Coordinates of C-alpha atoms (C1' of nucleotides) in Angstrom, one line a residue:
Chain A
X14 CA -6.0 20.1 -24.7
X15 CA -3.7 16.9 -24.2
X16 CA -5.2 13.3 -23.2
X17 CA -3.4 10.5 -22.2
X18 CA -4.6 7.1 -22.8
X19 CA -2.9 4.4 -20.8
X20 CA -3.8 0.7 -21.1
X21 CA -4.3 -1.1 -17.6
X22 CA -1.9 -3.8 -16.6
X23 CA -1.1 -3.9 -20.3
X24 CA 0.6 -7.5 -20.7
X25 CA -1.7 -9.0 -18.5
X26 CA -4.8 -7.6 -20.1
X27 CA -3.6 -8.7 -23.5
X28 CA -3.4 -12.4 -22.0
X29 CA -6.8 -12.1 -20.8
X30 CA -8.4 -11.1 -24.1
X31 CA -7.6 -14.6 -25.2
X32 CA -7.8 -16.4 -21.9
X33 CA -11.1 -14.9 -20.3
X34 CA -10.9 -17.4 -17.7
X35 CA -8.0 -15.7 -16.1
X36 CA -10.4 -12.7 -15.4
X37 CA -10.7 -11.7 -11.6
X38 CA -7.5 -14.1 -10.9
X39 CA -4.2 -13.2 -9.8
X40 CA -1.7 -13.2 -12.8
X41 CA 1.8 -11.9 -13.6
X42 CA 3.9 -11.9 -16.7
X43 CA 7.6 -12.2 -16.4
X44 CA 10.5 -10.6 -18.1
X45 CA 12.7 -12.3 -20.6
X46 CA 14.2 -15.5 -19.0
X47 CA 11.4 -15.6 -16.9
X48 CA 13.2 -13.5 -14.5
X49 CA 10.9 -10.8 -12.8
X50 CA 7.4 -9.8 -12.7
X51 CA 6.8 -7.1 -15.3
X52 CA 3.0 -6.8 -15.4
X53 CA 0.5 -7.6 -12.8
X54 CA -3.0 -7.9 -12.5
X55 CA -4.9 -5.9 -9.8
X56 CA -5.3 -9.4 -7.8
X57 CA -1.8 -9.7 -8.1
X58 CA -0.9 -6.4 -6.9
X59 CA -3.0 -6.7 -3.8
X60 CA -1.1 -9.9 -2.8
X61 CA 1.8 -7.3 -2.4
X62 CA 3.8 -8.5 -5.6
X63 CA 6.0 -5.4 -6.4
X64 CA 6.8 -4.2 -10.0
X65 CA 9.9 -6.0 -11.0
X66 CA 10.2 -8.5 -8.2
X67 CA 12.4 -11.5 -9.0
X68 CA 10.2 -14.7 -9.4
X69 CA 12.3 -16.7 -6.9
X70 CA 11.4 -14.0 -4.1
X71 CA 7.9 -14.3 -4.4
X72 CA 7.3 -18.1 -5.1
X73 CA 5.7 -18.4 -1.6
X74 CA 2.8 -15.9 -2.7
X75 CA 2.5 -17.6 -6.3
X76 CA 2.2 -20.9 -4.5
X77 CA -0.1 -19.8 -1.6
X78 CA -2.5 -17.9 -3.9
X79 CA -2.1 -19.9 -7.1
X80 CA -1.0 -17.1 -9.0
X81 CA -1.0 -17.7 -12.7
X82 CA 2.7 -17.0 -14.1
X83 CA 3.0 -16.3 -17.8
X84 CA 6.2 -15.9 -19.7
X85 CA 6.3 -12.7 -21.9
X86 CA 4.8 -12.9 -25.4
X87 CA 5.9 -9.6 -26.9
X88 CA 4.7 -10.7 -30.4
X89 CA 1.1 -10.7 -28.8
X90 CA 1.6 -7.4 -27.0
X91 CA 3.1 -5.6 -30.0
X92 CA 0.2 -6.7 -32.3
X93 CA -2.3 -5.5 -29.7
X94 CA -0.5 -2.1 -29.2
X95 CA -0.6 -1.6 -33.0
X96 CA -4.5 -2.3 -33.0
X97 CA -5.1 0.2 -30.3
X98 CA -2.8 2.9 -31.8
X99 CA -4.4 2.3 -35.2
X100 CA -7.9 3.2 -33.7
X101 CA -6.8 6.1 -31.8
X102 CA -5.3 7.6 -35.0
X103 CA -8.8 6.9 -36.6
X104 CA -10.5 8.8 -33.8
X105 CA -8.1 11.6 -33.4
X106 CA -6.1 13.5 -35.9
X107 CA -3.0 14.2 -33.5
X108 CA -1.8 11.2 -31.8
X109 CA 1.6 10.7 -30.4
X110 CA 2.6 7.0 -29.5
X111 CA 4.5 7.4 -26.5
X112 CA 4.9 3.7 -25.5
X113 CA 3.8 0.3 -26.3
X114 CA 0.7 0.9 -24.1
X115 CA 0.3 4.9 -24.0
X116 CA -0.5 7.5 -26.3
X117 CA -0.9 11.2 -26.1
X118 CA -3.8 12.9 -28.1
X119 CA -4.1 16.6 -28.7
X120 CA -7.5 18.2 -29.2
X121 CA -7.8 21.8 -30.9
X122 CA -11.7 22.3 -30.6
X123 CA -13.8 22.5 -27.7
X124 CA -15.6 19.3 -26.7
X125 CA -16.9 17.7 -23.5
X126 CA -13.8 16.0 -22.4
X127 CA -15.0 13.6 -19.9
X128 CA -17.8 12.4 -22.3
X129 CA -15.4 12.0 -25.1
X130 CA -12.9 10.2 -22.9
X131 CA -15.6 7.7 -21.9
X132 CA -16.7 7.1 -25.5
X133 CA -13.3 6.5 -26.3
X134 CA -12.7 3.8 -23.4
X135 CA -15.9 2.1 -24.2
X136 CA -14.9 1.9 -28.0
X137 CA -11.4 0.5 -27.2
X138 CA -13.1 -2.0 -24.9
X139 CA -15.2 -3.0 -27.8
X140 CA -12.7 -3.2 -30.6
X141 CA -9.8 -4.7 -28.7
X142 CA -10.9 -5.7 -25.3
X143 CA -8.4 -3.7 -23.3
X144 CA -9.4 -1.5 -20.3
X145 CA -7.9 2.1 -20.6
X146 CA -7.3 4.8 -18.2
X147 CA -7.7 8.5 -19.6
X148 CA -6.6 11.5 -18.3
X149 CA -7.2 15.1 -19.7
X150 CA -5.2 18.0 -18.9
X151 CA -4.0 21.6 -20.2
X152 CA -0.4 20.3 -20.3
X153 CA 1.0 16.8 -21.0
X154 CA 2.1 16.4 -17.5
X155 CA -1.1 17.2 -16.2
X156 CA -2.8 14.8 -18.7
X157 CA -0.5 12.0 -17.4
X158 CA -1.1 12.9 -13.7
X159 CA -4.8 12.8 -14.5
X160 CA -4.6 9.2 -16.1
X161 CA -3.1 8.3 -12.6
X162 CA -6.1 9.8 -11.0
X163 CA -8.3 7.9 -13.6
X164 CA -6.8 4.5 -12.7
X165 CA -7.7 4.9 -9.1
X166 CA -11.0 6.4 -9.7
X167 CA -12.2 4.1 -12.5
X168 CA -13.5 7.1 -14.8
X169 CA -12.0 9.7 -16.8
X170 CA -10.5 12.7 -15.3
X171 CA -9.5 16.2 -15.9
X172 CA -6.7 18.4 -14.7
X173 CA -5.4 22.0 -15.0
X174 CA -3.5 24.2 -12.9
X175 CA -6.2 26.2 -11.7
X176 CA -7.1 26.2 -7.6
X177 CA -10.2 24.4 -8.8
X178 CA -8.2 21.1 -8.7
X179 CA -5.7 21.7 -5.8
X180 CA -7.3 19.2 -3.8
X181 CA -6.5 16.4 -6.2
X182 CA -3.0 17.7 -6.5
X183 CA -2.5 17.8 -2.6
X184 CA -3.4 14.2 -2.5
X185 CA -1.0 13.2 -5.2
X186 CA 2.5 12.2 -4.0
X187 CA 5.3 14.1 -5.8
X188 CA 6.8 10.8 -6.9
X189 CA 3.8 10.0 -9.2
X190 CA 4.7 12.9 -11.3
X191 CA 5.9 11.9 -14.8
X192 CA 9.7 12.8 -14.6
X193 CA 10.2 12.5 -11.0
X194 CA 12.0 9.2 -10.4
X195 CA 13.3 7.3 -7.2
X196 CA 16.3 9.7 -7.0
X197 CA 14.6 13.2 -7.3
X198 CA 11.5 12.0 -5.3
X199 CA 13.9 11.1 -2.1
X200 CA 15.4 14.5 -2.3
X201 CA 12.1 16.4 -2.8
X202 CA 10.7 14.7 0.1
X203 CA 13.7 15.6 2.2
X204 CA 13.1 19.2 1.3
X205 CA 9.6 19.0 2.4
X206 CA 7.9 18.8 -1.2
X207 CA 5.6 15.9 -0.6
X208 CA 3.0 16.3 -3.3
X209 CA 2.2 17.5 -6.6
X210 CA 0.8 20.7 -5.2
X211 CA 4.0 21.4 -3.1
X212 CA 6.0 21.2 -6.6
X213 CA 3.5 23.5 -8.3
X214 CA 4.1 26.1 -5.8
X215 CA 7.8 25.9 -5.7
X216 CA 10.1 28.5 -7.2
X217 CA 11.0 27.2 -10.7
X218 CA 14.4 28.9 -10.9
X219 CA 15.5 27.6 -7.6
X220 CA 14.2 24.2 -8.5
X221 CA 16.4 24.6 -11.7
X222 CA 19.4 25.4 -9.8
X223 CA 18.9 22.3 -7.3
X224 CA 17.8 19.8 -9.8
X225 CA 17.7 20.5 -13.6
X226 CA 15.8 22.1 -16.3
X227 CA 13.7 19.1 -16.6
X228 CA 12.3 19.4 -13.3
X229 CA 11.8 23.2 -13.6
X230 CA 9.8 22.3 -16.8
X231 CA 7.7 20.0 -14.7
X232 CA 6.8 22.9 -12.3
X233 CA 5.6 25.1 -15.3
X234 CA 3.7 22.2 -16.7
X235 CA 1.9 21.6 -13.3
X236 CA 1.0 25.3 -13.5
X237 CA -0.8 24.6 -17.0
X238 CA 2.0 26.3 -18.8
X239 CA 2.8 23.9 -21.9
X240 CA 6.5 23.2 -22.3
X241 CA 6.2 19.9 -24.0
X242 CA 4.7 19.8 -27.3
X243 CA 3.1 16.7 -28.8
X244 CA 5.5 15.0 -31.3
X245 CA 3.8 13.9 -34.3
X246 CA 6.7 12.7 -36.3
X247 CA 9.0 10.2 -34.5
X248 CA 12.7 11.2 -34.9
X249 CA 15.1 8.7 -36.4
X250 CA 16.5 6.6 -33.6
X251 CA 19.7 7.7 -32.0
X252 CA 20.9 4.1 -31.0
X253 CA 19.5 0.5 -31.3
X254 CA 20.7 -2.4 -29.1
X255 CA 20.0 -6.1 -28.7
X256 CA 21.0 -7.9 -25.6
X257 CA 19.9 -10.9 -23.8
X258 CA 20.8 -12.7 -20.5
X259 CA 21.6 -16.5 -21.0
X260 CA 19.4 -19.1 -19.5
X261 CA 22.5 -20.1 -17.5
X262 CA 26.2 -18.4 -17.6
X263 CA 28.2 -19.2 -20.6
X264 CA 32.0 -19.9 -20.8
X265 CA 32.1 -21.4 -24.2
X266 CA 33.5 -19.0 -26.9
X267 CA 31.5 -20.7 -29.6
X268 CA 28.3 -20.3 -28.0
X269 CA 28.9 -16.6 -27.3
X270 CA 30.0 -16.1 -31.0
X271 CA 26.7 -17.7 -32.1
X272 CA 24.9 -15.4 -29.6
X273 CA 26.4 -12.4 -30.9
X274 CA 25.7 -13.3 -34.5
X275 CA 22.1 -13.8 -33.6
X276 CA 22.0 -10.1 -32.0
X277 CA 23.9 -8.9 -35.0
X278 CA 21.3 -10.4 -37.4
X279 CA 18.5 -8.9 -35.5
X280 CA 20.4 -5.6 -35.2
X281 CA 20.9 -5.2 -38.9
X282 CA 17.2 -6.3 -39.6
X283 CA 16.1 -3.4 -37.3
X284 CA 18.4 -0.8 -38.9
X285 CA 17.1 -1.7 -42.5
X286 CA 13.6 -1.4 -41.0
X287 CA 14.2 1.8 -39.8
X288 CA 16.0 2.7 -43.2
X289 CA 19.2 3.7 -41.2
X290 CA 22.9 2.7 -41.1
X291 CA 25.5 2.6 -38.2
X292 CA 29.0 3.9 -38.3
X293 CA 29.9 2.7 -34.5
X294 CA 29.2 -0.9 -32.9
X295 CA 29.7 -1.4 -29.2
X296 CA 30.0 -5.1 -28.4
X297 CA 30.0 -6.1 -24.8
X298 CA 29.6 -9.2 -22.4
X299 CA 29.5 -9.3 -18.7
X300 CA 29.1 -11.7 -15.8
X301 CA 26.3 -11.2 -13.5
X302 CA 25.7 -7.7 -12.0
X303 CA 24.5 -9.3 -8.8
X304 CA 27.9 -10.5 -7.8
X305 CA 28.4 -7.1 -6.0
X306 CA 32.2 -6.7 -6.1
X307 CA 33.6 -8.7 -8.9
X308 CA 31.3 -7.5 -12.0
X309 CA 33.4 -7.7 -15.0
X310 CA 32.4 -5.9 -18.2
X311 CA 34.4 -6.8 -21.5
X312 CA 33.9 -4.4 -24.4
X313 CA 35.0 -3.3 -27.7
X314 CA 34.1 -0.2 -29.6
X315 CA 34.4 -0.5 -33.6
X316 CA 34.2 2.3 -35.7
X317 CA 33.4 1.3 -38.9
X318 CA 35.0 2.4 -42.3
X319 CA 31.7 3.2 -43.9
X320 CA 28.1 3.2 -42.5
X321 CA 26.3 0.0 -42.9
X322 CA 23.1 -2.2 -42.1
X323 CA 24.4 -5.3 -43.7
X324 CA 24.1 -8.5 -41.9
X325 CA 27.2 -10.2 -42.7
X326 CA 29.4 -7.0 -42.2
X327 CA 27.8 -6.6 -38.5
X328 CA 28.2 -10.2 -37.6
X329 CA 32.0 -10.2 -38.6
X330 CA 32.8 -7.2 -36.4
X331 CA 30.5 -8.5 -33.6
X332 CA 32.2 -12.0 -33.9
X333 CA 35.8 -10.4 -34.3
X334 CA 34.9 -8.3 -30.8
X335 CA 33.9 -11.6 -28.9
X336 CA 37.0 -13.2 -30.3
X337 CA 39.3 -10.5 -28.9
X338 CA 37.9 -9.8 -25.2
X339 CA 36.9 -13.3 -24.7
X340 CA 38.1 -14.6 -21.3
X341 CA 37.6 -18.5 -20.7
X342 CA 37.9 -17.9 -17.0
X343 CA 34.8 -15.5 -17.0
X344 CA 31.1 -16.7 -16.7
X345 CA 29.3 -14.7 -19.1
X346 CA 25.7 -13.9 -18.1
X347 CA 24.7 -11.9 -21.1
X348 CA 26.3 -10.3 -24.2
X349 CA 24.8 -7.6 -26.3
X350 CA 25.6 -5.4 -29.4
X351 CA 24.6 -1.6 -29.7
X352 CA 24.5 0.5 -33.0
X353 CA 25.6 4.1 -32.3
X354 CA 26.0 7.0 -34.5
X355 CA 23.2 6.1 -36.9
X356 CA 22.9 7.7 -40.4
X357 CA 20.1 7.9 -42.8
X358 CA 20.3 5.0 -45.3
X359 CA 18.2 6.8 -47.8
X360 CA 21.0 9.4 -48.2
X361 CA 23.9 7.9 -50.2
X362 CA 27.3 8.6 -49.0
X363 CA 30.0 9.1 -51.6
X364 CA 33.1 7.1 -50.9
X365 CA 36.4 8.9 -51.3
X366 CA 38.7 6.1 -49.9
X367 CA 36.8 2.7 -50.4
X368 CA 35.7 1.2 -53.6
X369 CA 32.1 0.6 -54.0
X370 CA 31.0 -2.7 -52.9
X371 CA 29.0 -4.9 -55.2
X372 CA 25.4 -5.0 -54.1
X373 CA 25.4 -8.8 -53.8
X374 CA 25.5 -8.6 -50.0
X375 CA 22.5 -6.0 -50.2
X376 CA 20.6 -8.5 -52.4
X377 CA 21.1 -11.3 -49.7
X378 CA 19.7 -9.0 -47.1
X379 CA 16.8 -8.1 -49.2
X380 CA 15.7 -11.7 -49.8
X381 CA 16.2 -12.6 -46.3
X382 CA 14.3 -9.8 -45.1
X383 CA 11.3 -10.6 -47.6
X384 CA 11.3 -14.3 -46.6
X385 CA 11.5 -13.7 -42.9
X386 CA 8.8 -11.1 -43.2
X387 CA 6.5 -13.7 -44.8
X388 CA 7.2 -16.7 -42.9
X389 CA 8.4 -15.4 -39.5
X390 CA 11.6 -14.1 -38.3
X391 CA 14.5 -16.1 -38.7
X392 CA 13.3 -18.5 -41.3
X393 CA 16.2 -17.9 -42.8
X394 CA 19.5 -16.9 -41.1
X395 CA 23.1 -16.9 -41.5
X396 CA 24.8 -20.0 -40.5
X397 CA 26.8 -18.2 -38.0
X398 CA 23.8 -17.9 -35.7
X399 CA 23.9 -21.8 -35.2
X400 CA 21.2 -24.1 -34.7
X401 CA 21.3 -24.9 -31.2
X402 CA 19.3 -23.1 -28.9
X403 CA 20.0 -24.5 -25.4
X404 CA 21.7 -21.3 -24.4
X405 CA 18.8 -19.1 -25.4
X406 CA 16.7 -17.7 -22.7
X407 CA 13.8 -19.4 -20.9
X408 CA 10.2 -18.6 -21.7
X409 CA 8.8 -21.4 -19.9
X410 CA 4.9 -20.5 -19.9
X411 CA 4.6 -18.4 -23.1
X412 CA 1.3 -18.3 -24.4
X413 CA 0.3 -18.7 -28.2
X414 CA 1.1 -16.0 -30.7
X415 CA -2.9 -15.7 -31.3
X416 CA -2.8 -12.7 -33.6
X417 CA 0.6 -13.0 -35.4
X418 CA 1.0 -16.7 -36.3
X419 CA -1.6 -18.7 -38.5
X420 CA -0.8 -21.9 -36.6
X421 CA -1.9 -20.2 -33.3
X422 CA -5.2 -18.9 -34.4
X423 CA -7.9 -19.5 -31.7
X424 CA -10.4 -22.2 -32.5
X425 CA -14.0 -21.2 -31.6
X426 CA -16.8 -23.8 -31.5
X427 CA -20.4 -22.8 -31.8
X428 CA -22.8 -25.1 -29.9
Chain B
dT26 C1' 20.6 -21.2 -7.3
dC27 C1' 17.2 -17.6 -9.4
dT28 C1' 17.4 -10.9 -10.5
dG29 C1' 14.5 -7.9 -18.4
dG30 C1' 15.2 -5.2 -22.3
dG31 C1' 15.2 -1.0 -24.7
dG32 C1' 15.5 3.7 -25.2
dT33 C1' 16.0 9.5 -24.5
dC34 C1' 17.8 13.7 -22.5
dC35 C1' 20.9 16.7 -19.7
dT36 C1' 25.4 18.1 -17.6
dA37 C1' 30.2 18.6 -16.4
dG38 C1' 34.5 18.2 -17.7
dG39 C1' 38.0 17.7 -20.9
dA40 C1' 40.2 18.7 -25.5
dC41 C1' 40.6 21.7 -28.6
dC42 C1' 40.1 26.0 -31.6
dC43 C1' 41.3 31.4 -32.1
Chain C
dT11 C1' 57.2 35.2 -9.9
dC12 C1' 53.7 36.9 -13.1
dT13 C1' 50.1 33.7 -17.8
dG14 C1' 43.1 36.1 -21.4
dG15 C1' 38.7 35.5 -22.9
dG16 C1' 35.6 33.4 -25.5
dG17 C1' 34.0 29.6 -28.0
dT18 C1' 32.8 24.5 -29.8
dC19 C1' 32.6 19.5 -29.9
dC20 C1' 32.8 15.0 -27.6
dT21 C1' 32.2 11.7 -23.9
dA22 C1' 30.9 9.5 -19.7
dG23 C1' 27.8 9.1 -16.2
dG24 C1' 23.6 10.2 -14.2
dA25 C1' 18.6 10.5 -14.1
dC26 C1' 14.4 9.3 -16.1
dC27 C1' 11.0 6.7 -19.0
dC28 C1' 8.1 2.3 -20.4

DNA sequence: TCTGGGGTCCTAGGACCC
DNA sequence: TCTGGGGTCCTAGGACCC
């Protein structure tokens, strides 16, 4: 038996925990650079604000209905997520953290599912203050679908592939199924498969021929035949990237080089956190993708002599790449760096052709990491990252880091 | 004027091997 | 003029997820 725990309107809900006066009001949380709405309260959804709507397109609604607009505060959401996952891990032996606001649980023994779900829901609300939707199912796909049903009904829901639940599946649009995105949804509807029930009764082999093995698996999963096991141990990452849009387009090479140094610095830190090294870097810069015809992408791929997670090395290659592809005529709207071909840093690689470097660089990284972990990210950083932050992206309405910064602790007065 | 960031998996086709 | 059969590995692109 699988369960899916999904936090309702997660980012908005995190904000409300510390701003209870925002309860029952329309709120949206924006993406980085204050660009799009990426989390909406139920009240905001009712106003017709779609997921991912650019702020400039919904200004009239924001104004007319006095919508509270918040910048994203990922420090807060990340910490709230950790709290929730820790609780789930205490409550159940088998937990797969699927995303920042979702987790799959697996149970072996027979218990009263709905009662267990309601208990968990209440407990999470009491401990963290976040409303969750919980679905149970005999496969992960069914548990996911049950959580969708739970969201609309307000209480926990159970699904298996038996005819007992066909009514629910007949009312469930095919596009709501985990793994059916916009493209496949469109094709399915053209073929006359409108609901989860239609897909459940489809022929798996012909579905595979027409779509892919992924959609074939979904058919089996809807029938109650489990194809997707719980992944308890997270595989090592295969790629890591850091990319940001500028608050306004940049055509100054020095600023681009500062920005890429910052992202390289973050990237190297993440690699070290994951105990990984990279053998291949991909550095790119582009103008806005909304200028239809003339989208330009400048890029360099760098294959390193030996795998590294050293900040100075990564920044050096990243800045070289920018130096090479830079074109003063282009307005860069964002640049980014990606580490590919990642290796396990705990397995030492013997070097045949290259002399062993001294450990000085390693020591510098170690000191930087420990200071930054203790006093906050980028307390110390390489000079290459620069000081000026004018070009950095906007987060105009960011709320305090209530749970991760001593200076932002909530003050409570007792009367 | 203004439009996020970070991932995964699968497939087809090309290059190469014997 | 005619030109086999069976593999592997890598990459780019597409689709999906949150």
